[in-house]
Coordinates of C-alpha atoms and ligand atoms in Angstrom, one line a residue:
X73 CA 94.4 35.3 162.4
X74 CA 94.1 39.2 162.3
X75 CA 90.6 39.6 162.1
X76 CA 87.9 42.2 162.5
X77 CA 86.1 40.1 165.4
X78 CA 89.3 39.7 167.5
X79 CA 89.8 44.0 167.8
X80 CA 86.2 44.2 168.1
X81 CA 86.3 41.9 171.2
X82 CA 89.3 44.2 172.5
X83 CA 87.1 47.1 171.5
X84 CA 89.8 48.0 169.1
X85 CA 87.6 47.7 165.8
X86 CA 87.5 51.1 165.0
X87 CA 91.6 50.8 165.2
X88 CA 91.6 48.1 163.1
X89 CA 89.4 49.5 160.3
X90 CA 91.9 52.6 160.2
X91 CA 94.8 50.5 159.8
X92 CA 93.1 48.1 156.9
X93 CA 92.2 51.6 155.0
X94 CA 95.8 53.6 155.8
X95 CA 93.9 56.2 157.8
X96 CA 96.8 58.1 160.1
X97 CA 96.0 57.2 164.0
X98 CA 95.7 59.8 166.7
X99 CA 96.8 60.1 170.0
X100 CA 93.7 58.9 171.4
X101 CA 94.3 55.8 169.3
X102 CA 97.6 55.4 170.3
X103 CA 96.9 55.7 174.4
X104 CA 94.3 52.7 173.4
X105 CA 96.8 50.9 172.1
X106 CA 99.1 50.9 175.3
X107 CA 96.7 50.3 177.2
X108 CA 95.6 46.8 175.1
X109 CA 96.8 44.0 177.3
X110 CA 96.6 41.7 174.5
X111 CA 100.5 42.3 173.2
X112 CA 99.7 40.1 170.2
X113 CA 96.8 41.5 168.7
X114 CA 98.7 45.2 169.0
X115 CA 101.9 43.5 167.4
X116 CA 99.8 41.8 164.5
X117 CA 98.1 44.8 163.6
X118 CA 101.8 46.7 163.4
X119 CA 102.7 43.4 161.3
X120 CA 100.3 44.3 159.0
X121 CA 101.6 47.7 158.2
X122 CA 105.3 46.3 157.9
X123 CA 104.2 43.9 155.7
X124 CA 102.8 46.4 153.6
X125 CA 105.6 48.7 153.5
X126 CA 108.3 46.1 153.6
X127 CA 107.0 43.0 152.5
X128 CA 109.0 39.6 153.5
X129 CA 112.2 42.1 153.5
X130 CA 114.4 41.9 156.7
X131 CA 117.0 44.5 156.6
X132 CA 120.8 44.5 158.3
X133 CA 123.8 47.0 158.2
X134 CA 127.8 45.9 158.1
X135 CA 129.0 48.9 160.3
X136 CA 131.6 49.6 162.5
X137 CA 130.7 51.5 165.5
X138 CA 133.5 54.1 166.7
X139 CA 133.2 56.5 170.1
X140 CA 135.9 59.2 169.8
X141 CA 135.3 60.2 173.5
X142 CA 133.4 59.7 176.5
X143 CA 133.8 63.3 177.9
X144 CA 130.5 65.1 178.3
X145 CA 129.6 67.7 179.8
X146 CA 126.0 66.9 180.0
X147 CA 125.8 64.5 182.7
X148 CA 122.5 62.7 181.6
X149 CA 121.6 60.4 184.8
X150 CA 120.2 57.4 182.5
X151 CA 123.7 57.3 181.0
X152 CA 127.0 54.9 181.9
X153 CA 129.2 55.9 179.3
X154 CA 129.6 59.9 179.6
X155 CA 132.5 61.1 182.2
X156 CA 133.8 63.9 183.4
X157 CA 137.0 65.4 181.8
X158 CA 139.9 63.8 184.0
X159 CA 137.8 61.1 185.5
X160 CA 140.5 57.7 185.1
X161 CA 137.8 56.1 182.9
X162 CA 137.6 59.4 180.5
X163 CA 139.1 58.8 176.9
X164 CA 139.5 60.7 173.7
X165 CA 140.9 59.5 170.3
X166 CA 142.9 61.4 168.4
X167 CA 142.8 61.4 164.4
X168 CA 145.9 58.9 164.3
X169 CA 143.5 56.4 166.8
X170 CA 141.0 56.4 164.4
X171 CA 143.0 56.2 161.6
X172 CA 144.6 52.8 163.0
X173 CA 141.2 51.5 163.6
X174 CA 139.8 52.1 160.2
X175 CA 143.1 50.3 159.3
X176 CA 143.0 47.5 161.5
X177 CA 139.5 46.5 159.8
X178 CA 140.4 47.4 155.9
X179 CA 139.0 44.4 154.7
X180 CA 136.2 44.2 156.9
X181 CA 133.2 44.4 154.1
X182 CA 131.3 47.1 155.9
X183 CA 129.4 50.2 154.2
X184 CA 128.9 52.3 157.1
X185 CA 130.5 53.8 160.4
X186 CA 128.6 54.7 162.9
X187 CA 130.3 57.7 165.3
X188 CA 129.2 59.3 168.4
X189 CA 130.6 60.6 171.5
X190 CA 129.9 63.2 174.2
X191 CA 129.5 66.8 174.4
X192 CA 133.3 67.5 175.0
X193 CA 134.0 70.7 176.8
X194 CA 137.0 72.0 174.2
X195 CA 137.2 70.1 170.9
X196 CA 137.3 72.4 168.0
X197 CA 135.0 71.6 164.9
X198 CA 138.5 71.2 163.2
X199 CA 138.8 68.2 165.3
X200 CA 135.4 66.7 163.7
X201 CA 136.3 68.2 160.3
X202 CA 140.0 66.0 160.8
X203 CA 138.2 62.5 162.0
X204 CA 135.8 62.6 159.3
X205 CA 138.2 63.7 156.6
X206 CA 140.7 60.2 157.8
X207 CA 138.0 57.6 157.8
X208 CA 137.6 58.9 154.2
X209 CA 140.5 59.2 153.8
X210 CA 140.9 55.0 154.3
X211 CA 137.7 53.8 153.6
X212 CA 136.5 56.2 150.5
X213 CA 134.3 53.3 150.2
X214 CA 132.4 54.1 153.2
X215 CA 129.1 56.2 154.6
X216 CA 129.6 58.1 157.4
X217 CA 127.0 58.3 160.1
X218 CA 128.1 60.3 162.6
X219 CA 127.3 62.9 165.0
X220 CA 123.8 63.2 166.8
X221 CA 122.1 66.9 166.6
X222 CA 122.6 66.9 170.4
X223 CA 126.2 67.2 169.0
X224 CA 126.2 69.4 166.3
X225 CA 124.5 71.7 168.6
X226 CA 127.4 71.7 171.0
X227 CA 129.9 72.0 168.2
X228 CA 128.1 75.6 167.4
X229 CA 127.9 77.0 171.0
X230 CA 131.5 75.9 171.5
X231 CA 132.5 77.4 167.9
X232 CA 130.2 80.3 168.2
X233 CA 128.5 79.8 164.6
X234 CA 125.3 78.2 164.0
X235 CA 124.5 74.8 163.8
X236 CA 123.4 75.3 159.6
X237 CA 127.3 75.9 159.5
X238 CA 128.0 73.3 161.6
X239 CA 126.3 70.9 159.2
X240 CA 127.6 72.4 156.3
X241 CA 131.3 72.6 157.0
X242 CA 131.4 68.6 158.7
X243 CA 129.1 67.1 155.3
X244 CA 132.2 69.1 153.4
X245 CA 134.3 66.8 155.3
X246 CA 132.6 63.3 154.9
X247 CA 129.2 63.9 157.2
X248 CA 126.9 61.7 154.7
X249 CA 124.0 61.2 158.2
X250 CA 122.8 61.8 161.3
X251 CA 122.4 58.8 163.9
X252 CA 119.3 59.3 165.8
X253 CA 120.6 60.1 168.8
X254 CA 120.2 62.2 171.7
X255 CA 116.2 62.4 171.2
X256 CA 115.6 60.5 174.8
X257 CA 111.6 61.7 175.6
X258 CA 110.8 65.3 174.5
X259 CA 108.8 65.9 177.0
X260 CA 110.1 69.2 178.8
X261 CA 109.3 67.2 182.3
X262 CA 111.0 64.2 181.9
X263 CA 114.1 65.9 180.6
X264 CA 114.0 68.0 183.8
X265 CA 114.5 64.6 185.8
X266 CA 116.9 63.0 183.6
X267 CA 118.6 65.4 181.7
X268 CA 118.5 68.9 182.5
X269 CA 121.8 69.9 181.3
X270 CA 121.1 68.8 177.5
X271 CA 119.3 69.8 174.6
X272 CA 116.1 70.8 174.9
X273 CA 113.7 68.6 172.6
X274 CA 112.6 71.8 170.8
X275 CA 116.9 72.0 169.8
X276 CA 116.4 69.0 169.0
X277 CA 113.8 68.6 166.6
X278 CA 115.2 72.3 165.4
X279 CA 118.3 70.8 164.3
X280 CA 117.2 68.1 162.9
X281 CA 114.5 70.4 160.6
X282 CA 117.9 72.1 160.2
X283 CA 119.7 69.3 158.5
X284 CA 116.6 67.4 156.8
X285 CA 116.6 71.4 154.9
X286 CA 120.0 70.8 154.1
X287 CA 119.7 67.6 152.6
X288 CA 121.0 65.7 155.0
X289 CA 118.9 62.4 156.6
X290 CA 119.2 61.3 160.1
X291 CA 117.5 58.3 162.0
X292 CA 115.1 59.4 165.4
X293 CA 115.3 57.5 168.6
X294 CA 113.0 56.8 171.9
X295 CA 114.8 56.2 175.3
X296 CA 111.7 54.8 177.2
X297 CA 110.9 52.4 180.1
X298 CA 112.4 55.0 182.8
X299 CA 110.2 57.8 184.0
X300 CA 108.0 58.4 181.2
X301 CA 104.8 58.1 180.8
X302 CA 102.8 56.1 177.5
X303 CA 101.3 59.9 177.1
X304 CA 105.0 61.1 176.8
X305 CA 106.0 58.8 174.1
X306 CA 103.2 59.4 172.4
X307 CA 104.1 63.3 172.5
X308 CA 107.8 62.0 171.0
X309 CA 106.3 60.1 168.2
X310 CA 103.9 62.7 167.4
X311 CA 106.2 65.6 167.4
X312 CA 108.5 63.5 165.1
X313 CA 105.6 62.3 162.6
X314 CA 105.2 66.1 162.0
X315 CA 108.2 67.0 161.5
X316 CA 108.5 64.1 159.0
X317 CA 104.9 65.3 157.5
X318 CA 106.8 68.6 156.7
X319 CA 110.9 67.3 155.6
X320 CA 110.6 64.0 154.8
X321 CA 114.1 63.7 156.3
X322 CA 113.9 60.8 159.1
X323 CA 114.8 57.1 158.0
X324 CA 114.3 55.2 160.4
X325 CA 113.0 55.3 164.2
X326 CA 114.9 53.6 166.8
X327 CA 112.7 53.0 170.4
X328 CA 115.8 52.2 173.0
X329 CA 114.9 50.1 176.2
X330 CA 116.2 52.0 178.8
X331 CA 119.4 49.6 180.2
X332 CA 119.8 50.8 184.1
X333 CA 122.6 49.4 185.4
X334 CA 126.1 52.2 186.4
X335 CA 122.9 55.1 186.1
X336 CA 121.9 57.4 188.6
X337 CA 118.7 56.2 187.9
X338 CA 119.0 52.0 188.5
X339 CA 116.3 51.3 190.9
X340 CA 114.0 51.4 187.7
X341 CA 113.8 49.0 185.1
X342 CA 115.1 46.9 183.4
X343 CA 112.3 46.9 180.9
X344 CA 110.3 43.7 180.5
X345 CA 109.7 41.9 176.9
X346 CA 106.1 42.7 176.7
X347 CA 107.1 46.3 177.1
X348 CA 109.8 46.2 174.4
X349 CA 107.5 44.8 171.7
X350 CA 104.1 46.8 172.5
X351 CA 106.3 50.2 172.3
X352 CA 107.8 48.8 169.3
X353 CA 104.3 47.8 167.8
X354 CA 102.8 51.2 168.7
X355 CA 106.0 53.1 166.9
X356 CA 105.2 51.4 163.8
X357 CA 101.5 52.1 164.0
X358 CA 102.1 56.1 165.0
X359 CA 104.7 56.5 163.0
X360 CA 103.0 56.2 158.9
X361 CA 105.4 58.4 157.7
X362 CA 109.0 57.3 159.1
X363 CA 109.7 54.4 156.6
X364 CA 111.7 51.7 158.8
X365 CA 111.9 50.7 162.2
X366 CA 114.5 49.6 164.0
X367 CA 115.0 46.7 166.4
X368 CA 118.5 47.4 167.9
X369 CA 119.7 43.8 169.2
X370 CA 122.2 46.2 170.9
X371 CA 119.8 47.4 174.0
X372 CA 116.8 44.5 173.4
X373 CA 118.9 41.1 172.8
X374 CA 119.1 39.5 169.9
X375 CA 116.2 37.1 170.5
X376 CA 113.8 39.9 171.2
X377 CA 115.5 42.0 168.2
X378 CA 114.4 38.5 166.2
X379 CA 110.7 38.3 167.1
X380 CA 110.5 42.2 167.2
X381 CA 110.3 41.9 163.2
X382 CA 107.0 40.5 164.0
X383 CA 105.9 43.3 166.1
X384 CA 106.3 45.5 163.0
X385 CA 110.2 46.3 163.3
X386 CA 111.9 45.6 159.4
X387 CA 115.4 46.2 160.5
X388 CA 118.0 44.6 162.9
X389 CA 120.6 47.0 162.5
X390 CA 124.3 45.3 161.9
X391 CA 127.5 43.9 163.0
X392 CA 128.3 47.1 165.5
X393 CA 131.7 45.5 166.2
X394 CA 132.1 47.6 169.4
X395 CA 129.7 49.1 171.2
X396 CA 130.3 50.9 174.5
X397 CA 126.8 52.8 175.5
X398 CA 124.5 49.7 176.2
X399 CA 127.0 47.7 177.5
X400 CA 128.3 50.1 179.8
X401 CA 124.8 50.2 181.2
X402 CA 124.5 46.7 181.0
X403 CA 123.6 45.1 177.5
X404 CA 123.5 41.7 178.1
X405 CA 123.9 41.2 174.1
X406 CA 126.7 40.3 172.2
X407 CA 129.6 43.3 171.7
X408 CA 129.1 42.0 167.3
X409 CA 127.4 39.4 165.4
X410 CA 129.0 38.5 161.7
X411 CA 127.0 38.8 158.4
X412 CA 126.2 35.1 159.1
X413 CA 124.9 35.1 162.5
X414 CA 122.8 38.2 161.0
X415 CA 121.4 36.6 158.1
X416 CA 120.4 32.9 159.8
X417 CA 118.6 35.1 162.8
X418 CA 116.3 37.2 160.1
X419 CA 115.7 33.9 158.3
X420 CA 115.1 31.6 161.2
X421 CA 112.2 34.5 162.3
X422 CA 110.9 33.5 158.5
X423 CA 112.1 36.8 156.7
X424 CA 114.6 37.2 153.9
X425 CA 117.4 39.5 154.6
X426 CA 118.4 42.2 153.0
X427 CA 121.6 43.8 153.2
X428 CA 121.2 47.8 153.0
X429 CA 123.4 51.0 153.5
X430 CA 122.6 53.8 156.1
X431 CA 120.3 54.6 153.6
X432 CA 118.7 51.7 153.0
X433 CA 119.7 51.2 149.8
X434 CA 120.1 47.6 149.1
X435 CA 124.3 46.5 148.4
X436 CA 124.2 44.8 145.2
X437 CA 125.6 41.1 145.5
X438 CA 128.4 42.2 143.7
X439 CA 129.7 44.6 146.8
X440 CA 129.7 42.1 149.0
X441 CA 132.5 40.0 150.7
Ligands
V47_225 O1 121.7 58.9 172.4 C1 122.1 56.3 176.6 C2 120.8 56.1 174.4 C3 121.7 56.5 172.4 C4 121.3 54.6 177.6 O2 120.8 56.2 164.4 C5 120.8 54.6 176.4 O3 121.1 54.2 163.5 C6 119.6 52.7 176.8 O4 121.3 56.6 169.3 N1 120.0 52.7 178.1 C7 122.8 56.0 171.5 N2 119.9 53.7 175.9 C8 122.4 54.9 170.6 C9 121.8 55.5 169.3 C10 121.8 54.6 168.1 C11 122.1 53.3 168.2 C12 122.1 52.5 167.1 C13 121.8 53.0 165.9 C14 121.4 54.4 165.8 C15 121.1 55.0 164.5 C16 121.4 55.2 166.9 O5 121.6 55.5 173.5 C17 121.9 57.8 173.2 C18 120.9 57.6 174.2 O6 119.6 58.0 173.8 N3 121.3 55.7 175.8 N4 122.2 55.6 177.8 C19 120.9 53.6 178.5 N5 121.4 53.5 179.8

C-alpha cells in the first residue's frame, strides 16, 4: 500500500508528496532515492507515475534487429561486439545481404527495423543512403530506426559535411528515427575509462538537439552498473531531462545493465536485480518529461523485463529476432520472443498489451498478422 507513513518512515515523505502533486524532483531527491534500501517503496512510487502516464497499457514492438557491421574504430572496453577491420570475426553487409534478409522475413508482421553498427573506418554515406533506400525498397511498409548519433557523427567526419546534412540526406533515404544509442554515462570521467576514443557526451546530446530540430525523434539510453557512480547517472538523466525540457524530441529512455562478459572490463558486474529495478525506478521518477521507459528483456531477462513494468517501465521492447550486442557480452536471454510469448508475459505481470510502432503509435488490429 503506497502510503504517506511508509516514505515518512524511510524519511522519504517530502519525496512522496512531490510525486502525488507532479512537482519535478532534483538531484538531491534523486541521490535519496538510490540510496533507499527499500527497492519496493522506490519502485511503487515510480509505479505511480506510470500508472498515471500509461495507465494499465503495456507496450511491445514487432521489429527486426539488423547490424550491417561490427567494424569500429572506437574500441569501447565495455563492448564484445565491435572489431577491428580484418580481425576473422569482423563482418560487413553489403546492400544485396540486407536485401536478402528483408526478403527472407517478407511476411514477418513487423513495423519496425532496428539498425546499428560500428563506426567503420571507410564506408561512404552513400552506403547508408543504399541500405536504407533497399529495406524500403522491400518493406515500404516499414519504419526505419536506425543509426545512433554516435554514428551520424562519424558519417560527417568521414564525409567532411556536418552532421544536420548527415541527417538530412539519410531521412531523404528512409531514416524515419534514431535508436538511443551510444549515450553510455555522460560523465566526461567515466568516458575517459571506458571510452575515450568516442563521442564526447556533449556530441552526443549536440546531435541529438540536432536531429530533435529537424524533426526527427530518437530514443536515450543509460549503460550503468560498471564504473559509474549513482551521482553519474543522475548527471545522464539530468542532462537528458533538459534537453527534453527544450525539444521535446526523446521517446523513450532505455537504462542498459552493463553485460561483462568478452569486455576489457569483466572483473565487474554482472549487475544484480535489485540494481536493475531501483535504476529503472529512479529513471522513471527523474525523467517527467521522456514519456516511456523501456525494459529491454535483451540485457535484463525477460523475467526481470516482466516485473520491471512494476518498477515504472511501460514498455518491453519486441521480438528483436537477432540480436548480437548483449549476447556477445553475454545476454543470457532469448535471441527472439514471438508476438505470443510477448503478449502472455505483459499479461501474466497483470498489464494489457499494447502493440505500438517506434513511435508508439498503437497498430490498429486491422495491421496485424
Ligand atoms: O550503444 C554495448 C550498449 C547499446 C554493452 O533505441 C552494452 O529503441 C550492455 O542502444 N552491455 C545498443 N550494453 C543497444 C541500444 C538499444 C537497444 C534496444 C533498443 C534501443 C532503442 C536501443 O548497447 C550500445 C551500448 O550503449 N552496449 N555493450 C554491454 N557489454
Amino acid at each position: 500500500m503506497v502510503n504517506y507513513s511508509w516514505y515518512k518512515q524511510l524519511q522519504l515523505g517530502d519525496i512522496f508528496a512531490k510525486v502525488e502533486a507532479g512537482e519535478r524532483l532534483t538531484f538531491a531527491d534523486g541521490q535519496r532515492l538510490f540510496a533507499c534500501s527499500d527497492v519496493l517503496a522506490v519502485g511503487a512510487l515510480a509505479h505511480k507515475v506510470r500508472l498515471r502516464l500509461h495507465g494499465n497499457r503495456a507496450f511491445y514492438v514487432m521489429n527486426q534487429h539488423i547490424n550491417y557491421s561490427n567494424i569500429c574504430v572506437n574500441g569501447c572496453r565495455f563492448c564484445a561486439f565491435g572489431r577491428q577491420k580484418g580481425d576473422p570475426l569482423a563482418f560487413q553487409l553489403t546492400a544485396a545481404d540486407v536485401h536478402h534478409k528483408m526478403h527472407d522475413s517478407l511476411t514477418a508482421p513487423i513495423t519496425e527495423v532496428h539498425m546499428v553498427g560500428g563506426c567503420h573506418p571507410d564506408l561512404p554515406l552513400a552506403y547508408f543512403e543504399d541500405l536504407l533506400r533497399t529495406i524500403k525498397q522491400v518493406r515500404p511498409d516499414v519504419l526505419i530506426k536506425a543509426f545512433t548519433v554516435v554514428e551520424i557523427a562519424h558519417f560527417a567526419a568521414l564525409e567532411g559535411c556536418s552532421s544536420r546534412e548527415v541527417l538530412r540526406r539519410l531521412r531523404a533515404a528512409g531514416l524515419d528515427m534514431l535508436p538511443g544509442g551510444g549515450a553510455e554515462i555522460f560523465s566526461p570521467r567515466v568516458r575517459a575509462l571506458l571510452c575515450p576514443a568516442k563521442l564526447s557526451g556533449e556530441g552526443w546530446l549536440r546531435v541529438a538537439r540536432e536531429a530533435h530540430e529537424l524533426g526527427i525523434k530518437s530514443n536515450a539510453t543509460m549503460l550503468y552498473g560498471h564504473v559509474e557512480s549513482n551521482e553519474e547517472k543522475l548527471d545522464h538523466m539530468l542532462a537528458l531531462r533538459a534537453l527534453q525540457d527544450e525539444t521535446q524530441g526523446f521517446v523513450c529512455f532505455i537504462p542498459l545493465p552493463f553485460q561483462p562478459a568478452n569486455t576489457q572490463v569483466c572483473e565487474v558486474g554482472p549487475t544484480t536485480g535489485v540494481e536493475d529495478l531501483k535504476t529503472m525506478a529512479v529513471s522513471r521518477l527523474m525523467l517527467d518529461n521522456i514519456p516511456h521507459l523501456k525494459a529491454y528483456w535483451i540485457m535484463l531477462t525477460v523475467k526481470l523485463a516482466q516485473v520491471a513494468l512494476h518498477f515504472g517501465a511501460d514498455d518491453f521492447d519486441g521480438t528483436v529476432v537477432e540480436e548480437k550486442i548483449g549476447h556477445m557480452a553475454g545476454a543470457e536471454s532469448e535471441q527472439s520472443l514471438t508476438r505470443q510469448e510477448l503478449e502472455r508475459t505483459i499479461r501474466d505481470a497483470g498489464f494489457d498489451p499494447v502493440e505500438r510502432n517506434c513511435f508508439f503509435h498503437k497498430v490498429s488490429n486491422c495491421h496485424r498478422v
